[in-house]
CSV table of C-alpha atoms in Angstrom, one decimal:
chain,number,residue,atom,x,y,z
A,775,MET,CA,-51.1,-138.1,55.7
A,776,LYS,CA,-53.6,-140.9,56.4
A,777,SER,CA,-56.8,-141.2,54.5
A,778,LEU,CA,-60.1,-141.4,56.5
A,779,ASN,CA,-61.1,-145.0,57.2
A,780,ARG,CA,-62.6,-146.9,60.1
A,781,LYS,CA,-59.4,-148.8,61.1
A,782,ASP,CA,-57.4,-145.6,61.7
A,783,PHE,CA,-60.3,-143.6,62.9
A,784,PRO,CA,-62.4,-146.0,65.0
A,785,GLY,CA,-65.8,-145.1,66.3
A,786,PRO,CA,-69.3,-146.3,66.7
A,787,ARG,CA,-71.0,-148.3,64.0
A,788,TYR,CA,-74.8,-148.6,63.7
A,789,PRO,CA,-77.1,-151.3,62.2
A,790,THR,CA,-78.6,-150.5,58.8
A,791,ARG,CA,-82.0,-149.1,59.3
A,792,VAL,CA,-82.0,-146.6,56.5
A,793,ILE,CA,-81.9,-147.0,52.7
A,794,GLN,CA,-80.8,-143.8,50.9
A,795,PHE,CA,-81.1,-143.4,47.1
A,796,GLY,CA,-78.4,-140.9,46.2
A,797,GLU,CA,-74.8,-140.4,47.2
A,798,GLY,CA,-74.5,-136.7,46.4
A,799,ASN,CA,-73.2,-133.8,48.5
A,800,PHE,CA,-76.6,-132.6,49.6
A,801,LEU,CA,-77.9,-135.8,51.3
A,802,ARG,CA,-74.5,-136.3,53.0
A,803,ALA,CA,-74.5,-132.8,54.5
A,804,PHE,CA,-78.2,-132.9,55.3
A,805,ILE,CA,-79.8,-136.3,56.0
A,806,ASP,CA,-76.7,-138.3,57.0
A,807,TRP,CA,-75.4,-135.3,59.0
A,808,GLN,CA,-78.7,-135.1,61.0
A,809,LEU,CA,-78.8,-138.9,61.5
A,810,ASP,CA,-75.3,-138.8,62.8
A,811,LEU,CA,-76.3,-136.2,65.4
A,812,LEU,CA,-79.3,-138.2,66.4
A,813,ASN,CA,-77.2,-141.4,66.6
A,814,GLU,CA,-74.7,-139.6,68.9
A,815,GLN,CA,-77.3,-137.9,71.1
A,816,THR,CA,-80.0,-140.6,71.4
A,817,ASP,CA,-80.5,-144.3,71.0
A,818,LEU,CA,-81.7,-144.0,67.4
A,819,ALA,CA,-78.8,-146.2,66.2
A,820,ALA,CA,-79.6,-145.8,62.5
A,821,GLY,CA,-77.0,-146.8,60.0
A,822,VAL,CA,-77.4,-145.9,56.3
A,823,THR,CA,-76.8,-148.0,53.1
A,824,ILE,CA,-76.6,-145.7,50.1
A,825,ILE,CA,-77.9,-146.9,46.8
A,826,ARG,CA,-76.2,-145.3,43.8
A,827,PRO,CA,-79.2,-144.3,41.6
A,828,ILE,CA,-77.4,-144.3,38.2
A,829,ASN,CA,-74.7,-146.7,36.9
A,830,THR,CA,-71.6,-144.6,37.0
A,831,GLU,CA,-68.1,-144.9,38.5
A,832,PHE,CA,-67.9,-141.1,39.3
A,833,PRO,CA,-67.7,-140.0,42.0
A,834,PRO,CA,-65.9,-143.0,43.5
A,835,SER,CA,-67.7,-145.1,46.0
A,836,LEU,CA,-67.8,-144.1,49.7
A,837,ASN,CA,-66.7,-147.7,50.4
A,838,THR,CA,-63.2,-146.5,49.7
A,839,GLN,CA,-63.4,-144.7,53.1
A,840,ASP,CA,-65.6,-147.3,54.8
A,841,GLY,CA,-68.5,-144.9,54.5
A,842,LEU,CA,-66.8,-142.2,56.5
A,843,TYR,CA,-66.5,-138.6,55.5
A,844,THR,CA,-66.2,-135.1,57.0
A,845,THR,CA,-68.7,-132.3,57.0
A,846,ALA,CA,-67.5,-128.7,57.5
A,847,ILE,CA,-70.5,-126.6,58.5
A,848,ARG,CA,-69.7,-122.9,58.3
A,849,GLY,CA,-71.7,-119.7,58.6
A,850,LEU,CA,-73.2,-117.3,61.1
A,851,ASP,CA,-75.0,-118.7,64.1
A,852,GLU,CA,-78.2,-117.4,65.8
A,853,ARG,CA,-76.1,-114.7,67.5
A,854,GLY,CA,-74.5,-113.6,64.2
A,855,GLU,CA,-71.2,-115.0,65.2
A,856,ALA,CA,-69.0,-116.9,62.7
A,857,VAL,CA,-68.8,-120.6,63.3
A,858,SER,CA,-66.9,-123.4,61.6
A,859,GLU,CA,-67.6,-127.0,62.7
A,860,ALA,CA,-65.9,-130.1,61.3
A,861,ARG,CA,-67.4,-133.5,62.0
A,862,ILE,CA,-66.6,-137.0,60.9
A,863,ILE,CA,-69.9,-138.6,59.8
A,864,ARG,CA,-70.3,-142.2,60.9
A,865,SER,CA,-74.0,-142.8,60.0
A,866,VAL,CA,-73.2,-144.2,56.5
A,867,ASN,CA,-72.2,-147.9,56.6
A,868,ASN,CA,-71.7,-148.6,52.9
A,869,GLU,CA,-72.7,-147.9,49.3
A,870,ILE,CA,-74.2,-150.3,46.8
A,871,ASN,CA,-74.2,-150.0,43.1
A,872,PRO,CA,-77.2,-152.2,42.1
A,873,TRP,CA,-75.8,-152.8,38.6
A,874,GLN,CA,-72.7,-154.4,40.2
A,875,ASP,CA,-74.3,-156.0,43.2
A,876,PHE,CA,-77.9,-156.6,42.5
A,877,ALA,CA,-78.2,-159.4,45.1
A,878,GLY,CA,-76.9,-157.2,47.8
A,879,TYR,CA,-79.2,-154.5,46.7
A,880,LEU,CA,-82.3,-156.8,46.7
A,881,ALA,CA,-81.3,-158.3,50.1
A,882,LEU,CA,-82.0,-154.9,51.7
A,883,ALA,CA,-85.7,-155.5,51.2
A,884,ARG,CA,-85.4,-158.6,53.4
A,885,ASN,CA,-83.7,-156.8,56.3
A,886,PRO,CA,-86.4,-156.5,59.0
A,887,ALA,CA,-84.5,-153.6,60.7
A,888,ILE,CA,-84.8,-151.2,57.8
A,889,ALA,CA,-87.6,-148.6,58.4
A,890,PHE,CA,-86.8,-145.6,56.3
A,891,VAL,CA,-86.0,-144.7,52.7
A,892,PHE,CA,-84.5,-141.2,52.0
A,893,SER,CA,-83.8,-140.0,48.5
A,894,ASN,CA,-82.5,-137.2,46.4
A,895,THR,CA,-82.3,-138.3,42.8
A,896,THR,CA,-82.6,-134.7,41.4
A,897,GLU,CA,-85.8,-133.1,40.3
A,898,ALA,CA,-86.0,-135.4,37.3
A,899,GLY,CA,-85.5,-138.5,39.5
A,900,ILE,CA,-89.2,-138.9,40.6
A,901,SER,CA,-90.4,-139.6,37.1
A,902,TYR,CA,-91.8,-142.4,34.9
A,903,HIS,CA,-89.5,-144.3,32.7
A,904,ALA,CA,-91.3,-146.4,30.0
A,905,GLY,CA,-89.9,-149.9,29.7
A,906,ASP,CA,-88.9,-150.5,33.3
A,907,LEU,CA,-89.8,-154.1,34.3
A,908,PRO,CA,-90.0,-155.9,37.6
A,909,ASP,CA,-87.2,-158.4,36.6
A,910,ASP,CA,-84.7,-155.7,35.5
A,911,LYS,CA,-81.5,-155.8,37.5
A,912,PRO,CA,-82.2,-153.1,38.3
A,913,PRO,CA,-84.8,-150.9,36.6
A,914,VAL,CA,-83.7,-147.5,35.4
A,915,SER,CA,-85.9,-145.1,37.3
A,916,PHE,CA,-85.8,-144.5,41.0
A,917,PRO,CA,-89.6,-145.1,41.5
A,918,ALA,CA,-89.3,-148.4,39.6
A,919,LYS,CA,-86.4,-149.5,41.8
A,920,LEU,CA,-88.4,-148.6,44.9
A,921,THR,CA,-91.4,-150.6,43.6
A,922,GLN,CA,-89.1,-153.6,43.0
A,923,LEU,CA,-87.7,-153.4,46.6
A,924,LEU,CA,-91.1,-152.9,48.1
A,925,PHE,CA,-92.5,-155.9,46.3
A,926,GLU,CA,-89.6,-158.1,47.4
A,927,ARG,CA,-90.2,-157.0,51.0
A,928,PHE,CA,-93.9,-157.7,50.6
A,929,ARG,CA,-93.3,-161.2,49.4
A,930,HIS,CA,-90.6,-162.0,51.9
A,931,PHE,CA,-92.6,-160.9,55.0
A,932,ASN,CA,-95.9,-162.2,53.6
A,933,GLY,CA,-97.5,-158.7,53.5
A,934,ALA,CA,-96.9,-158.1,57.2
A,935,ALA,CA,-98.5,-154.7,58.2
A,936,ASP,CA,-95.5,-153.9,60.5
A,937,LYS,CA,-92.9,-154.3,57.8
A,938,GLY,CA,-93.7,-151.2,55.7
A,939,TRP,CA,-91.3,-148.4,55.2
A,940,THR,CA,-91.5,-144.6,55.7
A,941,MET,CA,-90.4,-142.9,52.5
A,942,ILE,CA,-89.0,-139.4,52.9
A,943,PRO,CA,-87.9,-138.1,49.5
A,944,CYS,CA,-85.9,-134.8,49.4
A,945,GLU,CA,-86.2,-134.1,45.6
A,946,LEU,CA,-87.1,-130.5,44.9
A,947,ILE,CA,-90.6,-131.0,43.5
A,948,ASP,CA,-94.0,-130.1,45.0
A,949,TYR,CA,-95.4,-132.8,47.2
A,950,ASN,CA,-92.6,-135.1,46.4
A,951,GLY,CA,-94.0,-137.9,48.6
A,952,GLU,CA,-97.3,-138.0,46.9
A,953,ALA,CA,-95.6,-137.9,43.5
A,954,LEU,CA,-93.4,-140.9,44.4
A,955,LYS,CA,-96.3,-142.9,45.8
A,956,ALA,CA,-98.3,-142.3,42.6
A,957,LEU,CA,-95.5,-143.7,40.5
A,958,VAL,CA,-95.0,-146.7,42.7
A,959,LEU,CA,-98.7,-147.6,42.4
A,960,ARG,CA,-98.4,-147.0,38.6
A,961,TYR,CA,-95.6,-149.4,38.2
A,962,ALA,CA,-97.4,-151.9,40.5
A,963,GLU,CA,-100.4,-151.8,38.2
A,964,GLU,CA,-98.4,-151.9,34.9
A,965,TRP,CA,-96.4,-154.8,36.2
A,966,GLN,CA,-99.6,-156.5,37.2
A,967,LEU,CA,-98.5,-157.1,40.7
A,968,PRO,CA,-101.1,-158.5,43.1
A,969,ALA,CA,-103.8,-156.2,44.3
A,970,ALA,CA,-102.8,-157.2,47.9
A,971,PHE,CA,-99.4,-155.6,47.2
A,972,ARG,CA,-101.0,-152.4,46.1
A,973,ASP,CA,-103.2,-152.4,49.2
A,974,TRP,CA,-100.0,-153.0,51.4
A,975,VAL,CA,-98.3,-150.1,49.7
A,976,GLU,CA,-101.3,-147.9,50.6
A,977,THR,CA,-101.8,-149.1,54.2
A,978,ALA,CA,-98.5,-150.3,55.6
A,979,ASN,CA,-96.2,-147.7,54.1
A,980,THR,CA,-96.0,-144.0,54.6
A,981,PHE,CA,-94.9,-141.5,51.9
A,982,CYS,CA,-94.0,-138.1,53.3
A,983,SER,CA,-93.6,-134.9,51.4
A,984,THR,CA,-90.8,-132.6,52.4
A,985,LEU,CA,-89.3,-129.2,52.1
A,986,VAL,CA,-85.5,-129.1,52.5
A,987,ASP,CA,-83.4,-126.0,53.0
A,988,ARG,CA,-79.7,-125.8,53.2
A,989,ILE,CA,-77.0,-124.5,50.9
A,990,VAL,CA,-74.5,-127.3,50.4
A,991,THR,CA,-71.3,-126.2,48.7
A,992,GLY,CA,-69.8,-129.7,48.5
A,993,TYR,CA,-66.1,-130.5,48.0
A,994,PRO,CA,-64.0,-127.4,48.8
A,995,ARG,CA,-61.6,-127.8,45.9
A,996,GLU,CA,-59.7,-124.5,46.5
A,997,GLU,CA,-59.5,-125.0,50.3
A,998,ALA,CA,-59.1,-128.8,50.5
A,999,GLU,CA,-55.4,-128.8,51.2
A,1000,LYS,CA,-55.7,-126.2,53.9
A,1001,LEU,CA,-58.7,-128.0,55.5
A,1002,GLU,CA,-57.0,-131.4,55.4
A,1003,ALA,CA,-53.9,-129.9,57.1
A,1004,GLU,CA,-56.2,-128.7,59.9
A,1005,LEU,CA,-58.0,-132.0,60.1
A,1006,GLY,CA,-54.8,-134.1,60.0
A,1007,TYR,CA,-56.1,-136.6,57.4
A,1008,HIS,CA,-57.0,-136.9,53.7
A,1009,ASP,CA,-60.8,-137.0,52.9
A,1010,ALA,CA,-61.8,-137.3,49.3
A,1011,PHE,CA,-65.4,-136.8,50.3
A,1012,LEU,CA,-65.1,-133.7,52.4
A,1013,ASP,CA,-68.5,-131.9,52.2
A,1014,THR,CA,-69.1,-128.2,53.1
A,1015,ALA,CA,-72.4,-126.6,53.9
A,1016,GLU,CA,-73.9,-123.5,55.5
A,1017,TYR,CA,-74.8,-123.4,59.2
A,1018,PHE,CA,-78.5,-123.0,58.6
A,1019,TRP,CA,-80.7,-125.9,57.8
A,1020,LEU,CA,-84.5,-126.7,57.9
A,1021,PHE,CA,-86.3,-129.9,57.3
A,1022,VAL,CA,-90.1,-129.8,57.0
A,1023,ILE,CA,-91.8,-133.1,56.8
A,1024,GLN,CA,-95.5,-133.6,56.0
A,1025,GLY,CA,-96.1,-136.8,57.9
A,1026,PRO,CA,-97.4,-138.4,61.1
A,1027,GLN,CA,-96.5,-136.9,64.4
A,1028,ALA,CA,-95.4,-140.4,65.4
A,1029,LEU,CA,-92.2,-139.7,63.5
A,1030,ALA,CA,-91.0,-137.5,66.3
A,1031,LYS,CA,-90.8,-140.5,68.5
A,1032,THR,CA,-89.4,-142.8,65.9
A,1033,LEU,CA,-86.6,-140.3,65.0
A,1034,ARG,CA,-86.1,-139.5,68.7
A,1035,LEU,CA,-86.8,-135.8,68.1
A,1036,GLU,CA,-88.3,-135.5,71.6
A,1037,ARG,CA,-84.9,-136.4,73.0
A,1038,TYR,CA,-82.8,-134.3,70.7
A,1039,PRO,CA,-84.8,-131.7,68.8
A,1040,LEU,CA,-83.3,-130.7,65.5
A,1041,ASN,CA,-84.6,-128.1,63.1
A,1042,ILE,CA,-87.2,-130.5,61.8
A,1043,ARG,CA,-90.9,-129.6,61.6
A,1044,LEU,CA,-93.5,-132.3,61.4
A,1045,VAL,CA,-96.5,-130.6,59.8
A,1046,GLU,CA,-99.9,-131.4,58.2
A,1047,ASP,CA,-99.1,-129.4,55.0
A,1048,ILE,CA,-95.8,-128.2,53.7
A,1049,ARG,CA,-97.3,-125.6,51.4
A,1050,PRO,CA,-97.1,-122.6,53.9
A,1051,TYR,CA,-93.5,-123.4,54.5
A,1052,LYS,CA,-92.7,-123.7,50.8
A,1053,GLU,CA,-94.4,-120.3,50.3
A,1054,ARG,CA,-92.4,-118.8,53.1
A,1055,LYS,CA,-89.1,-120.1,51.7
A,1056,VAL,CA,-90.0,-119.0,48.1
A,1057,ALA,CA,-91.3,-115.6,49.3
A,1058,ILE,CA,-88.6,-114.6,51.9
A,1059,LEU,CA,-85.4,-116.4,50.9
A,1060,ASN,CA,-85.9,-116.7,47.1
A,1061,GLY,CA,-87.9,-113.5,46.9
A,1062,ALA,CA,-85.3,-111.5,48.7
A,1063,HIS,CA,-82.7,-112.9,46.4
A,1064,THR,CA,-84.7,-111.9,43.3
A,1065,ALA,CA,-85.4,-108.4,44.6
A,1066,LEU,CA,-81.8,-108.0,45.6
A,1067,VAL,CA,-80.0,-109.1,42.4
A,1068,PRO,CA,-80.8,-106.4,39.8
A,1069,VAL,CA,-80.6,-103.6,42.4
A,1070,ALA,CA,-77.2,-104.7,43.8
A,1071,TRP,CA,-75.7,-105.5,40.4
A,1072,LEU,CA,-76.6,-102.1,39.0
A,1073,CYS,CA,-75.1,-100.6,42.1
A,1074,GLY,CA,-71.8,-102.1,41.1
A,1075,VAL,CA,-71.8,-105.1,43.5
A,1076,ASP,CA,-70.9,-108.6,42.3
A,1077,THR,CA,-71.9,-111.0,45.2
A,1078,VAL,CA,-74.7,-111.4,47.7
A,1079,GLY,CA,-72.3,-111.1,50.6
A,1080,GLU,CA,-70.9,-107.8,49.3
A,1081,ALA,CA,-74.4,-106.5,48.7
A,1082,MET,CA,-75.4,-107.3,52.3
A,1083,GLN,CA,-72.3,-105.5,53.6
A,1084,ASP,CA,-73.6,-102.4,51.8
A,1085,GLU,CA,-75.8,-100.4,54.2
A,1086,ALA,CA,-78.2,-99.0,51.6
A,1087,ILE,CA,-78.7,-102.3,49.9
A,1088,ARG,CA,-79.1,-104.2,53.1
A,1089,HIS,CA,-81.6,-101.7,54.4
A,1090,TYR,CA,-83.6,-102.1,51.1
A,1091,VAL,CA,-83.6,-105.9,51.4
A,1092,GLN,CA,-84.7,-105.9,55.1
A,1093,GLN,CA,-87.5,-103.3,54.5
A,1094,THR,CA,-88.7,-105.3,51.6
A,1095,ILE,CA,-88.9,-108.4,53.7
A,1096,ASP,CA,-90.4,-106.8,56.8
A,1097,GLU,CA,-92.9,-104.4,55.2
A,1098,GLU,CA,-93.9,-106.0,51.9
A,1099,ILE,CA,-93.2,-109.8,52.0
A,1100,ILE,CA,-93.9,-111.0,55.5
A,1101,PRO,CA,-97.3,-109.2,55.9
A,1102,ALA,CA,-98.5,-111.1,52.7
A,1103,LEU,CA,-97.8,-114.6,54.1
A,1104,ASP,CA,-100.1,-116.9,56.1
A,1105,LEU,CA,-97.9,-118.2,58.9
A,1106,PRO,CA,-97.4,-117.1,62.6
A,1107,ALA,CA,-95.6,-113.7,62.6
A,1108,ASP,CA,-92.9,-114.9,65.0
A,1109,GLU,CA,-92.0,-117.9,62.8
A,1110,LEU,CA,-91.8,-115.6,59.7
A,1111,ARG,CA,-89.6,-113.1,61.7
A,1112,GLN,CA,-87.3,-115.8,62.9
A,1113,PHE,CA,-86.9,-117.2,59.4
A,1114,ALA,CA,-86.3,-113.8,57.9
A,1115,ASP,CA,-83.6,-113.1,60.5
A,1116,ALA,CA,-81.9,-116.4,59.5
A,1117,VAL,CA,-82.1,-115.4,55.8
A,1118,THR,CA,-80.2,-112.2,56.6
A,1119,GLY,CA,-77.5,-114.2,58.3
A,1120,ARG,CA,-77.3,-116.7,55.4
A,1121,PHE,CA,-76.8,-113.8,53.0
A,1122,LEU,CA,-74.0,-112.5,55.1
A,1123,ASN,CA,-72.2,-115.9,55.3
A,1124,PRO,CA,-68.5,-115.1,54.6
A,1125,TRP,CA,-67.8,-118.7,53.4
A,1126,ILE,CA,-70.3,-118.6,50.5
A,1127,ARG,CA,-69.7,-116.3,47.5
A,1128,HIS,CA,-73.0,-116.2,45.6
A,1129,GLN,CA,-72.4,-114.5,42.3
A,1130,LEU,CA,-75.3,-112.2,41.5
A,1131,LEU,CA,-75.2,-113.0,37.8
A,1132,SER,CA,-75.6,-116.7,38.5
A,1133,ILE,CA,-78.6,-116.0,40.7
A,1134,ALA,CA,-80.0,-113.8,37.9
A,1135,LEU,CA,-80.6,-116.8,35.7
A,1136,ASN,CA,-84.3,-116.9,34.5
A,1137,GLY,CA,-85.0,-113.7,36.4
A,1138,MET,CA,-88.4,-113.1,34.7
A,1139,THR,CA,-89.8,-116.4,35.8
A,1140,LYS,CA,-88.3,-116.0,39.2
A,1141,PHE,CA,-90.0,-112.6,39.6
A,1142,ARG,CA,-93.3,-114.1,38.6
A,1143,THR,CA,-93.1,-117.1,41.0
A,1144,ARG,CA,-91.3,-115.4,43.9
A,1145,ILE,CA,-92.4,-111.8,44.1
A,1146,LEU,CA,-95.5,-111.2,42.1
A,1147,PRO,CA,-97.8,-113.2,44.5
A,1148,GLN,CA,-96.7,-110.9,47.4
A,1149,LEU,CA,-97.0,-107.8,45.2
A,1150,LEU,CA,-100.6,-108.7,44.3
A,1151,THR,CA,-101.5,-109.6,47.9
A,1152,HIS,CA,-100.2,-106.3,49.1
A,1153,ILE,CA,-102.4,-104.4,46.6
A,1154,ARG,CA,-105.4,-106.5,47.6
A,1155,GLN,CA,-104.8,-106.0,51.3
A,1156,HIS,CA,-103.9,-102.3,51.3
A,1157,GLY,CA,-105.3,-100.9,48.0
A,1158,ALA,CA,-101.8,-99.5,47.3
A,1159,ILE,CA,-98.8,-100.5,45.3
A,1160,PRO,CA,-95.9,-101.8,47.4
A,1161,PRO,CA,-93.0,-99.4,46.6
A,1162,ARG,CA,-90.0,-101.8,47.0
A,1163,LEU,CA,-91.4,-104.8,45.2
A,1164,THR,CA,-92.4,-102.4,42.4
A,1165,PHE,CA,-88.9,-100.9,42.4
A,1166,ALA,CA,-87.6,-104.4,42.1
A,1167,LEU,CA,-89.6,-104.9,39.0
A,1168,ALA,CA,-88.3,-101.6,37.5
A,1169,ALA,CA,-84.7,-102.7,38.4
A,1170,LEU,CA,-85.3,-106.0,36.7
A,1171,ILE,CA,-86.3,-104.3,33.5
A,1172,ALA,CA,-83.3,-102.1,33.7
A,1173,PHE,CA,-81.1,-105.2,34.4
A,1174,TYR,CA,-82.2,-106.7,31.0
A,1175,ARG,CA,-80.7,-103.7,29.2
A,1176,GLY,CA,-77.5,-105.6,29.7
A,1177,GLN,CA,-75.2,-102.6,30.5
A,1178,ARG,CA,-73.4,-101.7,33.7
A,1179,ASP,CA,-71.2,-98.6,33.6
A,1180,GLY,CA,-71.0,-98.9,29.9
A,1181,GLN,CA,-69.9,-102.5,29.9
A,1182,ALA,CA,-72.0,-105.4,28.6
A,1183,TYR,CA,-72.7,-108.4,30.8
A,1184,PRO,CA,-74.3,-111.8,29.9
A,1185,LEU,CA,-78.0,-112.3,30.3
A,1186,GLN,CA,-79.5,-115.8,30.8
A,1187,ASP,CA,-83.2,-116.2,30.3
A,1188,ASP,CA,-85.8,-117.6,27.9
A,1189,ASP,CA,-84.9,-116.7,24.3
A,1190,VAL,CA,-88.3,-114.9,23.9
A,1191,TRP,CA,-87.5,-112.5,26.8
A,1192,LEU,CA,-84.0,-111.9,25.7
A,1193,SER,CA,-85.1,-111.1,22.2
A,1194,ARG,CA,-87.9,-108.9,23.4
A,1195,PHE,CA,-85.6,-106.9,25.8
A,1196,ALA,CA,-82.9,-106.6,23.2
A,1197,ALA,CA,-85.3,-105.1,20.7
A,1198,GLY,CA,-87.1,-103.0,23.3
A,1199,TRP,CA,-84.0,-101.4,24.7
A,1200,ALA,CA,-82.6,-100.8,21.2
A,1201,GLN,CA,-85.9,-99.0,20.4
A,1202,VAL,CA,-85.7,-96.9,23.6
A,1203,ALA,CA,-82.2,-95.9,22.6
A,1204,GLN,CA,-83.7,-94.6,19.3
A,1205,GLY,CA,-86.3,-92.6,21.2
A,1206,ARG,CA,-89.1,-95.0,22.0
A,1207,PRO,CA,-90.8,-93.8,25.3
A,1208,LEU,CA,-90.0,-95.9,28.3
A,1209,HIS,CA,-93.6,-96.4,29.3
A,1210,GLU,CA,-94.2,-98.3,26.0
A,1211,LEU,CA,-91.5,-100.8,26.9
A,1212,VAL,CA,-92.9,-101.1,30.5
A,1213,THR,CA,-96.4,-101.6,29.1
A,1214,GLU,CA,-95.2,-104.3,26.6
A,1215,VAL,CA,-93.5,-106.2,29.5
A,1216,LEU,CA,-96.4,-105.9,32.0
A,1217,GLN,CA,-99.2,-106.8,29.6
A,1218,ASP,CA,-97.8,-110.2,28.7
A,1219,THR,CA,-100.6,-112.4,30.1
A,1220,GLY,CA,-98.9,-115.6,28.9
A,1221,HIS,CA,-96.1,-114.9,31.3
A,1222,TRP,CA,-97.7,-113.1,34.2
A,1223,GLY,CA,-101.1,-115.0,34.1
A,1224,GLU,CA,-102.9,-111.6,33.9
A,1225,ASP,CA,-102.5,-108.2,32.3
A,1226,LEU,CA,-100.5,-106.2,34.9
A,1227,THR,CA,-101.2,-103.0,33.2
A,1228,ALA,CA,-104.8,-103.4,34.3
A,1229,ILE,CA,-103.7,-102.7,37.9
A,1230,PRO,CA,-104.3,-99.0,38.4
A,1231,GLY,CA,-101.0,-97.1,38.7
A,1232,LEU,CA,-98.6,-100.0,38.5
A,1233,ALA,CA,-97.2,-99.4,35.0
A,1234,GLU,CA,-96.9,-95.7,35.7
A,1235,GLN,CA,-95.0,-96.4,39.0
A,1236,VAL,CA,-92.6,-98.9,37.3
A,1237,THR,CA,-92.0,-96.3,34.6
A,1238,ARG,CA,-91.2,-93.5,37.1
A,1239,TYR,CA,-88.7,-95.8,39.0
A,1240,LEU,CA,-87.1,-96.8,35.7
A,1241,GLU,CA,-86.7,-93.2,34.6
A,1242,VAL,CA,-84.8,-92.4,37.8
A,1243,ILE,CA,-82.7,-95.5,37.6
A,1244,LEU,CA,-81.6,-94.5,34.0
A,1245,SER,CA,-81.2,-90.8,34.6
A,1246,ALA,CA,-79.6,-90.8,38.1
A,1247,GLY,CA,-78.2,-94.3,38.5
A,1248,MET,CA,-79.4,-97.2,40.7
A,1249,ARG,CA,-77.8,-96.0,43.9
A,1250,GLU,CA,-79.4,-92.6,43.7
A,1251,ALA,CA,-82.7,-94.2,42.8
A,1252,LEU,CA,-82.4,-96.5,45.8
A,1253,SER,CA,-81.8,-93.6,48.1
A,1254,ARG,CA,-85.0,-91.9,46.9
A,1255,LEU,CA,-87.2,-94.9,47.9
């Protein structure tokens, strides 16, 4: 069986117009996949040079396949029908390890055709590294590397206003573009680079903040042999992902023309502020996950897909989203409804087995960030306690008992919470009233940011739900909602 390469699998090649920091699965099934579609459907003609952000030999370089690899996009489409689409991605030209080819890396700054910089260097990637210097070959941190490239470009083109870049980072931190820009300017100042360069960074370059959304499952180790037999070739960089994707960019509307989105619209939103979209994702997608996990697990279910096949659990999740999450959010109702429908399809994706226990990691913090804001907003708007979000809180407390059908299961959270629940549930077993445990949990202002027992009726309602869960079982408690 042949391995994927450009000689045996000829096709279009595009001039390098994009620098990409990061060679991982996510960028390849998200950014490079979208660029490949735009290259095929429009005259964008944007090739990518990948910069390996850390000095490592693993995974091997994409150069071993001439930059080619296959994406397998699988899930439920807008009609709820299962789709599986394999595609050879031709947008990537090559990969450079700057520790091994510093000259080739620095030469990118002198390429007049390059217009964009994409990145995903993990959440820790956009950070300051003390000791990075402008003459390092290269510096350690991604922001320092970018500063080095920008300064080389500034010098080579004599500060030309039309030679700036558009930076579109995909790291999962709030306002990632603003954070990246601040670090570039910090390095420029610490390195005592000319004031004219700092002005050029500010005026000739654009730093966009983004929200990215797609589950990328990467190399399908257990299915690779079967998929390669279907494809007819060997691909060491085969990359799998879900059907759904969303790319929200806080940046100028002119990007729509530059990226040819008016000719081939993708699921890309150019917006003035990404915050409402982040709140939507956290509240609906992540919030539904967090509300689902303890309920489904204590109903005897192990994965998200199995939970959504269960009529009672699916009904609970959909009502929670429709009646208690969406009304608390500040975006057009049709957009929220469309996103919620997509979430349901994503949860039902037969190709992704999301283990509930893995999603349960740090559940107390997830409840605070993903569900509590909607719970409090509902109370402010309606003067009443939302039953399902409150039930989710009771289910979460029950989950931290660590017992399902008499069998223990692992709990993963902050040690303080694990110790508190271990002691609290042991005391309940010895006769401590449930409402005391609930009160202890809800009045932790250090965690919640306020004393939740001060909300009239909340602790009492959580306690009532918890009593039914313990006495009748989760499934019966769910049926009584």
